[in-house]
Coordinates of C-alpha atoms in Angstrom, one line a residue:
N1 CA -90.4 -53.0 157.5
M2 CA -90.7 -56.2 155.4
T3 CA -90.2 -56.3 151.7
S4 CA -89.9 -59.1 149.1
L5 CA -86.3 -60.1 148.1
E6 CA -86.8 -58.8 144.6
K7 CA -87.9 -55.3 145.8
F8 CA -85.0 -55.3 148.3
I9 CA -82.6 -55.8 145.4
H10 CA -84.2 -53.2 143.2
S11 CA -84.0 -50.6 145.9
L12 CA -80.5 -51.5 147.0
D13 CA -77.5 -49.3 146.2
L14 CA -74.4 -51.4 145.5
R15 CA -72.3 -49.0 147.6
A16 CA -74.3 -49.9 150.6
L17 CA -73.2 -53.5 150.7
P18 CA -72.8 -55.6 152.8
R19 CA -76.3 -55.7 154.3
V20 CA -77.6 -58.1 157.0
L21 CA -81.1 -59.5 156.3
Q22 CA -83.4 -61.4 158.5
I23 CA -85.8 -63.8 156.7
Q24 CA -89.3 -62.9 157.8
S25 CA -91.4 -65.4 156.0
G26 CA -91.4 -67.2 152.7
I27 CA -92.0 -70.5 151.0
Y28 CA -89.6 -72.0 153.4
S29 CA -91.2 -73.9 156.3
Q30 CA -88.9 -74.3 159.3
G31 CA -85.7 -75.9 158.1
S32 CA -86.7 -76.4 154.5
D33 CA -83.9 -77.2 152.1
Y34 CA -83.1 -74.9 149.2
G35 CA -80.6 -76.3 146.7
M36 CA -78.9 -73.9 144.3
F37 CA -75.5 -74.4 142.5
G38 CA -75.0 -77.5 144.6
N39 CA -75.1 -75.3 147.8
E40 CA -77.8 -76.9 150.0
C41 CA -78.9 -74.5 152.5
S42 CA -82.0 -74.0 154.7
L43 CA -83.5 -70.6 155.0
S44 CA -85.8 -70.7 157.9
T45 CA -87.8 -67.8 159.4
E46 CA -85.7 -65.5 161.7
E47 CA -82.5 -66.8 159.9
V48 CA -79.9 -64.1 159.5
I49 CA -77.8 -63.8 156.3
K50 CA -75.2 -61.2 155.2
V51 CA -75.7 -60.1 151.6
I52 CA -72.2 -59.4 150.0
G53 CA -73.2 -58.9 146.5
F54 CA -75.7 -59.5 143.8
K55 CA -75.3 -59.9 140.1
I56 CA -77.4 -60.8 137.1
N57 CA -77.7 -64.6 137.0
K58 CA -79.6 -64.9 133.7
L59 CA -81.5 -62.8 131.2
I60 CA -85.1 -63.2 130.0
A61 CA -85.1 -62.1 126.4
S62 CA -87.9 -61.1 124.0
I63 CA -87.6 -60.0 120.4
C64 CA -88.0 -56.3 120.1
E65 CA -89.8 -54.2 117.5
N66 CA -90.1 -50.4 117.6
N67 CA -88.6 -50.4 121.2
E68 CA -91.3 -52.7 122.6
V69 CA -91.8 -56.5 122.9
S70 CA -92.9 -57.9 119.5
Q71 CA -96.4 -59.4 119.6
F72 CA -94.9 -62.6 118.1
S73 CA -92.2 -63.0 120.6
G74 CA -92.2 -65.6 123.3
K75 CA -89.8 -65.2 126.3
V76 CA -86.6 -67.1 126.2
E77 CA -84.0 -67.6 129.0
L78 CA -80.4 -66.7 127.9
P79 CA -77.5 -67.8 130.0
L80 CA -74.7 -65.1 130.4
N81 CA -72.3 -67.1 128.3
F82 CA -74.8 -67.1 125.4
P83 CA -72.5 -66.4 122.3
G84 CA -72.4 -63.4 120.1
L85 CA -71.3 -59.7 120.4
Y86 CA -74.0 -57.0 120.9
K87 CA -74.4 -53.3 120.7
V88 CA -76.3 -51.5 123.4
V89 CA -79.3 -49.4 122.2
A90 CA -79.4 -46.1 124.1
D91 CA -82.3 -45.9 126.6
K92 CA -84.9 -43.3 125.5
T93 CA -86.2 -42.9 129.1
P94 CA -84.5 -39.9 130.8
Y95 CA -83.0 -39.9 134.3
V96 CA -84.2 -37.0 136.5
S97 CA -81.1 -36.4 138.6
I98 CA -77.5 -37.3 138.9
E99 CA -78.5 -39.2 142.1
E100 CA -80.7 -41.5 140.0
I101 CA -77.9 -42.2 137.6
A102 CA -75.4 -43.0 140.4
R103 CA -77.9 -45.3 142.0
K104 CA -78.9 -47.2 138.9
V105 CA -75.9 -47.2 136.6
S106 CA -72.5 -48.9 137.1
I107 CA -69.9 -46.2 137.6
G108 CA -66.4 -47.3 138.7
P109 CA -62.7 -47.7 138.1
T110 CA -63.0 -50.6 135.7
R111 CA -63.0 -50.3 131.9
F112 CA -66.8 -50.4 131.5
G113 CA -67.6 -48.1 134.4
H114 CA -67.5 -44.9 132.5
P115 CA -71.0 -44.4 131.1
C116 CA -71.9 -41.3 128.9
F117 CA -75.0 -39.1 129.2
Y118 CA -76.1 -35.8 127.8
S119 CA -78.3 -33.1 129.3
A120 CA -81.5 -31.8 127.5
K121 CA -80.7 -28.3 128.8
D122 CA -77.5 -26.3 129.5
I123 CA -76.1 -26.7 133.0
K124 CA -74.3 -23.7 134.5
L125 CA -71.6 -24.6 137.0
A126 CA -69.5 -22.2 139.0
N127 CA -66.8 -21.8 136.3
F128 CA -68.1 -24.0 133.4
T129 CA -71.3 -24.4 131.4
I130 CA -72.2 -27.9 130.1
K131 CA -74.0 -27.4 126.8
H132 CA -77.2 -29.3 126.1
G133 CA -76.6 -32.4 124.0
E134 CA -72.9 -32.4 124.9
Q135 CA -71.4 -35.9 125.9
I136 CA -70.6 -36.1 129.6
T137 CA -68.4 -39.1 130.7
F138 CA -69.1 -40.2 134.3
N139 CA -65.9 -41.6 135.9
S140 CA -66.3 -42.1 139.6
V141 CA -68.6 -41.2 142.6
E142 CA -66.9 -39.7 145.7
E143 CA -67.4 -37.3 148.5
I144 CA -66.1 -33.8 147.7
H145 CA -66.1 -31.2 150.5
G146 CA -68.7 -33.2 152.4
T147 CA -71.1 -33.5 149.3
M148 CA -71.5 -36.7 147.3
A149 CA -70.7 -36.0 143.6
V150 CA -69.8 -37.6 140.3
N151 CA -66.4 -36.8 138.7
C152 CA -67.1 -36.0 135.1
V153 CA -65.3 -35.1 131.9
V154 CA -66.4 -33.3 128.8
V155 CA -64.1 -33.2 125.7
R156 CA -64.1 -30.0 123.6
N157 CA -61.7 -29.5 120.6
N158 CA -59.6 -32.4 121.9
Q159 CA -59.3 -30.8 125.3
S160 CA -60.6 -32.6 128.4
H161 CA -62.5 -30.5 131.0
S162 CA -63.0 -32.2 134.4
F163 CA -65.6 -31.2 136.9
A164 CA -67.9 -32.6 139.6
L165 CA -71.7 -32.8 139.4
P166 CA -73.4 -33.1 142.8
L167 CA -75.9 -36.0 143.2
S168 CA -78.5 -33.4 144.0
Q169 CA -78.2 -31.9 140.5
E170 CA -81.6 -32.3 138.8
G171 CA -82.4 -32.2 135.1
E172 CA -83.2 -34.4 132.2
F173 CA -80.3 -36.7 131.3
Y174 CA -80.3 -39.2 128.5
E175 CA -77.8 -42.0 127.6
C176 CA -75.5 -41.3 124.7
E177 CA -75.3 -43.7 121.8
D178 CA -72.6 -46.3 122.4
D179 CA -70.6 -47.7 119.5
Q180 CA -68.8 -50.4 121.5
I181 CA -69.5 -54.1 121.1
Y182 CA -70.0 -56.2 124.2
T183 CA -70.5 -59.9 125.1
L184 CA -73.8 -60.7 126.9
K185 CA -71.9 -61.2 130.2
E186 CA -70.3 -57.7 129.9
I187 CA -73.8 -56.2 129.3
A188 CA -75.2 -58.0 132.3
E189 CA -72.4 -56.8 134.6
W190 CA -72.2 -53.2 133.4
K191 CA -74.8 -52.1 131.0
I192 CA -78.2 -52.9 132.5
P193 CA -79.3 -50.2 134.9
K194 CA -81.1 -51.2 138.1
C195 CA -84.9 -51.5 137.6
R196 CA -84.7 -51.1 133.9
N197 CA -84.6 -53.5 131.0
R198 CA -82.0 -53.2 128.2
I199 CA -82.4 -53.3 124.4
V200 CA -79.5 -54.8 122.5
K201 CA -78.7 -55.4 118.8
L202 CA -76.8 -58.4 117.7
S203 CA -73.6 -57.0 116.0
N204 CA -72.3 -60.2 114.5
T205 CA -74.1 -63.4 113.2
L206 CA -74.1 -66.1 115.8
P207 CA -71.6 -68.9 115.3
L208 CA -73.0 -72.2 114.1
W209 CA -76.7 -71.8 114.8
D210 CA -78.4 -75.0 115.7
S211 CA -81.9 -76.1 116.4
S212 CA -81.4 -76.0 120.2
S213 CA -80.7 -72.2 120.0
P214 CA -83.4 -70.2 121.7
L215 CA -83.2 -67.5 119.0
P216 CA -84.6 -67.9 115.4
E217 CA -82.1 -68.9 112.7
N218 CA -80.3 -65.9 111.1
F219 CA -81.6 -63.6 113.7
D220 CA -80.0 -60.2 113.5
G221 CA -82.5 -57.9 115.2
C222 CA -83.0 -56.4 118.6
L223 CA -83.7 -58.1 121.9
I224 CA -85.2 -56.7 125.1
L225 CA -83.3 -58.1 128.1
M226 CA -84.9 -58.4 131.5
P227 CA -82.5 -59.4 134.3
V228 CA -83.0 -62.0 137.0
Y229 CA -80.6 -61.4 139.9
E230 CA -78.7 -63.8 142.1
V231 CA -77.9 -62.7 145.6
Q232 CA -74.5 -63.9 147.1
A233 CA -74.8 -64.3 150.8
V234 CA -72.8 -65.6 153.8
M235 CA -74.6 -67.6 156.5
K236 CA -73.5 -67.8 160.1
F237 CA -72.2 -71.4 160.3
R238 CA -71.1 -72.1 156.7
K239 CA -67.7 -71.5 155.0
D240 CA -69.1 -71.2 151.5
I241 CA -71.1 -68.7 149.6
V242 CA -74.8 -69.3 149.1
H243 CA -76.7 -68.1 146.0
I244 CA -80.3 -67.2 146.1
L245 CA -82.3 -66.1 143.0
S246 CA -84.2 -62.8 143.2
D247 CA -87.5 -64.1 141.9
L248 CA -87.7 -66.4 145.0
D249 CA -90.8 -65.7 147.0
V250 CA -89.3 -64.7 150.4
E251 CA -89.9 -61.7 152.7
V252 CA -86.9 -60.1 154.2
K253 CA -86.1 -57.3 156.7
D254 CA -82.9 -55.2 156.7
I255 CA -81.4 -55.3 160.2
T256 CA -77.8 -54.1 159.3
D257 CA -77.9 -51.1 161.7
C258 CA -78.5 -53.2 164.8
Y259 CA -76.3 -56.2 164.0
D260 CA -72.6 -57.0 164.5
I261 CA -71.5 -57.5 161.0
S262 CA -68.0 -58.6 162.0
S263 CA -69.4 -61.9 163.2
F264 CA -69.7 -63.1 159.6
L265 CA -66.8 -64.2 157.3
Q266 CA -65.4 -61.6 154.9
P267 CA -65.3 -63.0 151.3
L268 CA -62.7 -61.4 148.9
S269 CA -62.4 -61.7 145.1
L270 CA -59.0 -62.0 143.4
E271 CA -59.3 -58.3 142.5
D272 CA -59.8 -57.5 146.2
I273 CA -56.7 -59.4 147.1
F274 CA -54.8 -57.7 144.2
E275 CA -55.7 -54.3 145.7
R276 CA -54.0 -55.1 149.0
T277 CA -50.6 -53.5 149.5
S278 CA -47.5 -55.5 148.7
K279 CA -46.5 -55.5 152.4
E280 CA -49.5 -57.6 153.3
F281 CA -48.2 -60.6 151.3
P282 CA -47.7 -63.5 151.8
M283 CA -51.1 -64.5 153.2
V284 CA -53.1 -67.7 153.8
A285 CA -56.6 -67.9 152.5
E286 CA -59.4 -70.5 152.5
I287 CA -61.4 -70.8 149.3
M288 CA -65.1 -70.1 149.8
E289 CA -66.0 -70.6 146.1
G290 CA -63.6 -72.0 143.6
P291 CA -63.4 -71.7 139.8
S292 CA -64.4 -74.5 137.4
G293 CA -61.7 -76.4 135.6
N294 CA -60.0 -79.7 136.3
Q295 CA -56.5 -79.1 135.0
K296 CA -53.8 -77.8 137.3
P297 CA -53.8 -75.4 139.1
Y298 CA -57.6 -75.0 139.0
N299 CA -58.1 -78.4 140.6
L300 CA -56.2 -77.2 143.7
L301 CA -58.7 -74.3 144.1
S302 CA -61.8 -76.2 145.2
T303 CA -64.1 -74.9 148.0
G304 CA -62.6 -75.5 151.5
K305 CA -59.0 -75.8 150.3
E306 CA -56.3 -73.5 151.9
I307 CA -53.8 -71.7 149.7
V308 CA -50.8 -69.4 150.3
I309 CA -50.8 -66.2 148.2
Y310 CA -47.1 -65.1 148.0
K311 CA -47.2 -61.9 146.0
K312 CA -49.0 -59.9 143.3
Y313 CA -47.3 -58.6 140.1
Q314 CA -47.6 -57.8 136.4
A315 CA -46.2 -60.5 134.1
A316 CA -45.7 -60.6 130.3
R317 CA -47.5 -63.1 128.1
V318 CA -47.6 -63.8 124.4
L319 CA -51.1 -64.0 123.0
A320 CA -51.2 -66.8 120.4
S321 CA -53.8 -68.4 118.2
E322 CA -53.8 -71.6 116.3
M323 CA -53.3 -71.3 112.5
R324 CA -56.6 -72.8 111.3
S325 CA -59.1 -71.5 108.9
D326 CA -62.1 -73.1 110.7
S327 CA -64.0 -71.7 113.7
S328 CA -62.4 -74.2 116.2
K329 CA -59.3 -72.0 116.5
R330 CA -57.9 -72.2 120.0
R331 CA -56.1 -69.3 121.7
Y332 CA -53.5 -69.2 124.4
L333 CA -51.5 -66.9 126.7
I334 CA -47.9 -68.2 126.9
P335 CA -45.6 -67.2 129.7
M336 CA -42.0 -66.3 128.9
S337 CA -40.9 -69.2 131.2
Y338 CA -42.2 -71.7 128.5
K339 CA -39.3 -74.1 127.9
G340 CA -40.3 -75.5 124.5
K341 CA -38.7 -74.4 121.2
F342 CA -40.2 -73.1 118.0
K343 CA -39.5 -73.3 114.3
R344 CA -40.6 -70.6 112.0
R345 CA -43.6 -71.0 109.7
P346 CA -44.2 -68.8 106.6
R347 CA -46.1 -65.5 107.2
E348 CA -48.6 -64.2 104.7
F349 CA -48.8 -60.5 103.7
P350 CA -51.8 -58.9 102.1
T351 CA -50.1 -55.7 100.9
A352 CA -46.7 -54.2 100.0
Y353 CA -47.2 -52.0 103.1
D354 CA -47.2 -55.1 105.3
L355 CA -43.9 -56.2 103.8
E356 CA -42.5 -52.8 104.8
I357 CA -43.7 -53.3 108.4
A358 CA -42.3 -56.9 108.7
R359 CA -38.8 -56.3 107.1
S360 CA -35.9 -56.3 109.5
E361 CA -32.3 -55.3 109.4
K362 CA -31.2 -58.8 110.4
E363 CA -32.3 -60.8 107.4
H364 CA -33.7 -60.2 103.9
L365 CA -37.4 -60.8 103.8
H366 CA -37.9 -63.3 100.8
V367 CA -41.4 -63.6 99.5
V368 CA -43.4 -65.2 96.6
A369 CA -46.3 -63.3 95.0
T370 CA -49.6 -65.2 95.3
K371 CA -51.7 -62.7 93.5
A372 CA -51.1 -60.7 90.2
F373 CA -51.1 -56.9 90.2
T374 CA -51.0 -54.6 87.2
S375 CA -49.3 -51.3 87.9
P376 CA -51.1 -48.1 86.6
H377 CA -47.7 -46.5 86.2
K378 CA -45.0 -47.6 83.7
E379 CA -42.3 -46.6 86.3
L380 CA -43.5 -49.2 88.8
F381 CA -43.5 -53.0 88.4
S382 CA -46.4 -55.2 87.5
V383 CA -46.4 -58.4 89.5
S384 CA -47.3 -61.9 88.3
V385 CA -48.2 -64.9 90.5
G386 CA -44.9 -66.8 91.4
D387 CA -42.6 -63.7 91.2
Q388 CA -40.0 -63.8 93.9
F389 CA -38.7 -60.8 95.7
L390 CA -36.2 -59.7 98.4
V391 CA -37.6 -56.7 100.2
Q392 CA -35.3 -53.7 100.5
Q393 CA -36.7 -50.5 101.9
R394 CA -39.4 -47.9 101.5
Q395 CA -38.7 -44.8 99.5
T396 CA -40.5 -42.2 97.4
S397 CA -40.6 -42.3 93.6
E398 CA -41.7 -39.9 90.9
V399 CA -44.4 -41.2 88.5
V400 CA -46.2 -39.5 85.6
Y401 CA -50.0 -39.4 86.2
E402 CA -52.3 -37.8 83.6
G403 CA -49.3 -35.9 82.2
R404 CA -48.2 -34.5 85.5
K405 CA -45.4 -35.7 87.8
R406 CA -46.3 -37.0 91.2
L407 CA -44.4 -38.3 94.2
I408 CA -45.7 -41.5 95.7
D409 CA -44.5 -44.0 98.4
V410 CA -43.0 -47.2 97.0
L411 CA -41.3 -50.3 98.3
A412 CA -37.9 -51.0 96.7
C413 CA -37.3 -54.8 96.1
E414 CA -35.0 -57.1 94.2
Q415 CA -36.8 -59.5 91.9
I416 CA -35.1 -62.9 91.9
L417 CA -34.5 -64.1 88.4
S418 CA -33.0 -67.5 87.5
D419 CA -29.4 -66.2 87.4
S420 CA -29.6 -62.6 88.6
Y421 CA -31.5 -59.9 90.5
K422 CA -33.5 -57.0 89.1
K423 CA -34.3 -53.8 91.0
V424 CA -38.0 -53.1 91.0
L425 CA -40.4 -50.6 92.7
L426 CA -43.8 -51.7 94.0
P427 CA -46.4 -49.1 94.9
M428 CA -47.0 -49.1 98.7
Y429 CA -50.8 -49.2 98.2
M430 CA -50.5 -52.3 96.1
E431 CA -53.0 -54.9 97.4
G432 CA -51.5 -58.1 96.3
G433 CA -50.7 -61.2 98.3
F434 CA -47.3 -62.5 99.3
V435 CA -46.1 -65.6 101.3
E436 CA -42.7 -65.7 103.0
V437 CA -40.0 -68.2 102.0
I438 CA -38.1 -69.3 105.1
H439 CA -34.4 -70.2 104.9
D440 CA -33.8 -70.0 108.7
K441 CA -33.9 -73.5 110.2
K442 CA -32.9 -72.4 113.7
Q443 CA -35.0 -73.3 116.8
Y444 CA -36.0 -70.4 119.0
Y445 CA -37.2 -69.9 122.6
L446 CA -40.2 -67.7 123.1
S447 CA -38.1 -64.8 124.6
E448 CA -35.7 -64.9 121.7
I449 CA -38.6 -64.5 119.2
C450 CA -40.0 -61.5 121.1
K451 CA -36.5 -59.9 121.1
E452 CA -35.5 -60.6 117.5
F453 CA -38.7 -60.4 115.4
H454 CA -41.7 -58.2 114.8
L455 CA -45.0 -59.8 115.9
P456 CA -47.3 -61.1 114.4
F457 CA -45.0 -64.1 113.8
N458 CA -45.8 -67.7 112.7
V459 CA -44.3 -70.8 114.4
K460 CA -44.7 -74.4 115.2
V461 CA -43.5 -76.2 118.3
S462 CA -40.4 -78.2 117.4
V463 CA -39.5 -79.3 121.0
R464 CA -42.2 -79.5 123.5
D465 CA -41.9 -78.2 127.1
L466 CA -41.3 -81.4 129.2
S467 CA -42.0 -79.6 132.5
I468 CA -45.7 -79.3 131.6
E469 CA -47.8 -82.5 132.1
K470 CA -49.7 -81.9 128.8
D471 CA -48.2 -79.3 126.5
V472 CA -51.3 -78.2 124.5
L473 CA -49.1 -76.0 122.2
A474 CA -47.3 -79.1 120.8
A475 CA -50.5 -80.4 119.2
A476 CA -51.2 -77.2 117.3
P477 CA -50.7 -77.4 113.5
G478 CA -49.1 -73.9 113.7
L479 CA -49.3 -70.9 116.0
Q480 CA -49.5 -67.2 115.3
F481 CA -47.9 -65.1 118.0
E482 CA -50.1 -62.0 117.8
E483 CA -48.8 -59.6 120.4
E484 CA -47.0 -59.4 123.8
I485 CA -49.3 -58.2 126.6
T486 CA -48.9 -57.5 130.3
D487 CA -51.5 -58.8 132.8
S488 CA -52.0 -59.0 136.5
Y489 CA -51.2 -62.3 138.4
L490 CA -51.1 -63.7 142.0
L491 CA -48.5 -66.4 142.9
I492 CA -50.1 -69.1 144.9
S493 CA -49.4 -72.6 146.3
S494 CA -51.4 -75.2 148.2
A495 CA -51.0 -74.6 152.0
S496 CA -50.9 -78.3 152.9
S497 CA -48.4 -79.4 150.3
P498 CA -46.4 -76.3 149.0
E499 CA -44.0 -78.2 146.6
E500 CA -44.9 -75.9 143.6
S501 CA -46.4 -72.5 143.0
W502 CA -48.6 -71.3 140.2
E503 CA -49.5 -67.9 138.6
I504 CA -53.2 -67.3 138.5
P505 CA -54.8 -64.5 136.4
V506 CA -56.6 -61.9 138.5
Y507 CA -59.2 -60.8 135.9
R508 CA -60.1 -64.2 134.3
L509 CA -60.6 -66.4 137.4
N510 CA -63.9 -66.1 139.3
M511 CA -63.2 -67.2 142.9
L512 CA -63.8 -66.0 146.4
V513 CA -61.6 -66.5 149.5
H514 CA -61.5 -65.4 153.1
L515 CA -58.2 -64.7 154.8
L516 CA -57.0 -66.8 157.7
S517 CA -55.0 -65.3 160.5
K518 CA -52.3 -68.0 160.5
G519 CA -48.8 -67.3 159.5
V520 CA -47.0 -68.6 156.4
Q521 CA -44.3 -71.2 157.2
T522 CA -41.9 -70.0 154.4
T523 CA -42.1 -66.7 152.7
E524 CA -40.0 -67.9 149.8
P525 CA -42.4 -69.4 147.2
P526 CA -41.5 -72.9 145.9
V527 CA -40.6 -73.4 142.2
T528 CA -43.1 -71.8 139.8
R529 CA -44.7 -74.1 137.3
T530 CA -45.3 -72.9 133.8
T531 CA -48.9 -72.8 132.8
V532 CA -50.2 -72.1 129.3
E533 CA -53.6 -70.6 129.8
E534 CA -56.2 -71.3 127.1
V535 CA -58.5 -68.3 126.7
S536 CA -62.1 -68.3 125.4
E537 CA -63.1 -66.3 122.3
E538 CA -64.7 -63.6 124.5
E539 CA -61.5 -63.3 126.7
Y540 CA -59.4 -63.1 123.5
Y541 CA -61.4 -60.2 122.2
M542 CA -61.2 -58.5 125.6
L543 CA -57.4 -58.9 125.6
R544 CA -57.0 -57.7 122.0
R545 CA -59.4 -54.8 122.5
Y546 CA -57.9 -53.3 125.7
E547 CA -54.5 -54.5 126.6
N548 CA -52.6 -53.0 123.7
L549 CA -54.0 -49.6 123.3
T550 CA -50.7 -47.9 123.9
L551 CA -49.6 -49.2 120.4
H552 CA -51.6 -47.5 117.7
P553 CA -53.0 -49.8 115.0
P554 CA -50.7 -49.5 111.9
P555 CA -51.9 -47.0 109.3
R556 CA -53.7 -48.5 106.4
P557 CA -51.7 -48.4 103.2
P558 CA -52.5 -45.3 101.1
K559 CA -55.3 -45.8 98.6
K560 CA -54.7 -45.9 94.8
P561 CA -54.6 -42.5 93.2
T562 CA -58.1 -41.4 92.2
A563 CA -59.0 -39.3 89.1
A564 CA -58.1 -36.1 90.8
P565 CA -55.2 -37.0 93.0
P566 CA -53.7 -34.7 95.6
P567 CA -50.3 -33.3 94.9
T568 CA -48.5 -36.0 96.9
F569 CA -49.4 -39.4 98.3
A570 CA -48.0 -39.4 101.7
L571 CA -48.8 -42.1 104.2
P572 CA -51.4 -41.2 106.9
K573 CA -49.8 -40.1 110.2
P574 CA -49.0 -43.1 112.4
G575 CA -51.8 -43.8 114.8
V576 CA -54.5 -42.5 112.4
S577 CA -56.4 -45.5 111.0
D578 CA -59.6 -46.0 109.1
G579 CA -59.7 -49.5 110.6
L580 CA -61.0 -50.5 114.1
Q581 CA -60.9 -47.5 116.4
A582 CA -59.6 -48.1 119.9
P583 CA -62.7 -47.9 122.3
K584 CA -63.3 -44.6 123.9
V585 CA -62.9 -45.7 127.5
R586 CA -60.5 -44.9 130.3
Y587 CA -58.3 -47.7 131.8
P588 CA -57.4 -48.4 135.3
S589 CA -53.7 -48.2 136.0
C590 CA -53.7 -51.8 137.2
L591 CA -54.3 -53.1 133.7

């Protein structure tokens, strides 16, 4: 039975891919050319293509008022890299079964693949009752004892209860409110259910609005997003991937069940390669679709080139950003193999509590106050701008408050006077401002800094890495090393001239390859070149948001005593923060 390409996509379950389609009729006369993304291809009647994936290519946006399209709104086309961070507005239309949710919503092992729903009525399971309105997290779809089901979790009193809901379970299920923020690309990939539009709310003001922006100036409302899909397909006699937009007027017929699918090439993403077992490496692959970028190694990865993939592994990187106040701040991931050297730059500390976190046993932290602070207690010191201190350690001190004695957390320091030192106590909650005075003129390698100091840490390149053609770090006015992260990499070289190998990131490089059956000449990889990877603002927030969840954010300093203070002012427990909460998602073990 024939159907339009758009209807085929809307009815398709992602788990059913790949599918083989035969073009039945369309706007293509025999042999007509269809150009898209530089891939010229002719789609003639009777032509057979293997659909390997589809994704949203762009979004048609309208301004939204009261959950519907505003009468004043035109439609604008937004590319997926359109800037800004957005909140997803929960869909008010219910799903009638678990099967409908599994078919239309992305559920999977990645960090966004854990959507949350609630049921309008109680659901009684064999040994567990889900209460109406209770948040159910959907984690994965799998076959359990011959029945397709979704693995779910409900959290009650900090206890997780796991259970499976069969796809046949009917009911009235609604999306839960989601307090995460996402880029438009993340929303397109994970948060737009099949056959539904999505309402989003801008959560930050857009950077540098200009007249070419499709949205009105200072826009901070809601948008209705309607997806246009792009089909990725393999054709019989081509070694690249062709892309076809879903709103194209062609009729197709699904002939998967009566066609030998192995006669087509099998494209793999870097994630697919990374999921292979370590025994399968090294392997030779031909690139079917390469990433953009003209600096090495990305210029070796153009369509048609052959590469050797030696191994997969996790590697450490330091996430660094330029010390600039303007919005053109660039951000980098620096490998431990970076051979340049760094000199220290002064750090800035907003509170006495930050001084306590940064102090080390190795050296006295010497700071100058940049902001005055008047102490409410005579036992504690009042700070003037320009006062200099050596930071000692944290302790508790007794103060008199409204005639009663209290214990509070303080930071013991030595004030540096012209010819002596004076012991003083600063309240830990003191919001002042301090800047570091550096006496250390030593030059450090990256690995030494990570070993000896507490990040964040400020530096400037003093000796550039001569093994890199263009060391981008050397031009930076100053760098802040923010945190050490671990990420997934593949080690590759060119198959035709394997003089050097490169580490390429699995999760930030969009490319497709197919494996070749030829052997690898040498299993030992050639010398690995150091690459400093520049990351976009979106990638930076992804790394900050997810990679370091094992470390809790530092507790905020305790607040000033209020009129009716509690008996003691103890610091909040480590890991409890009134700052940014870590997102409530589960993480794949590969991250």
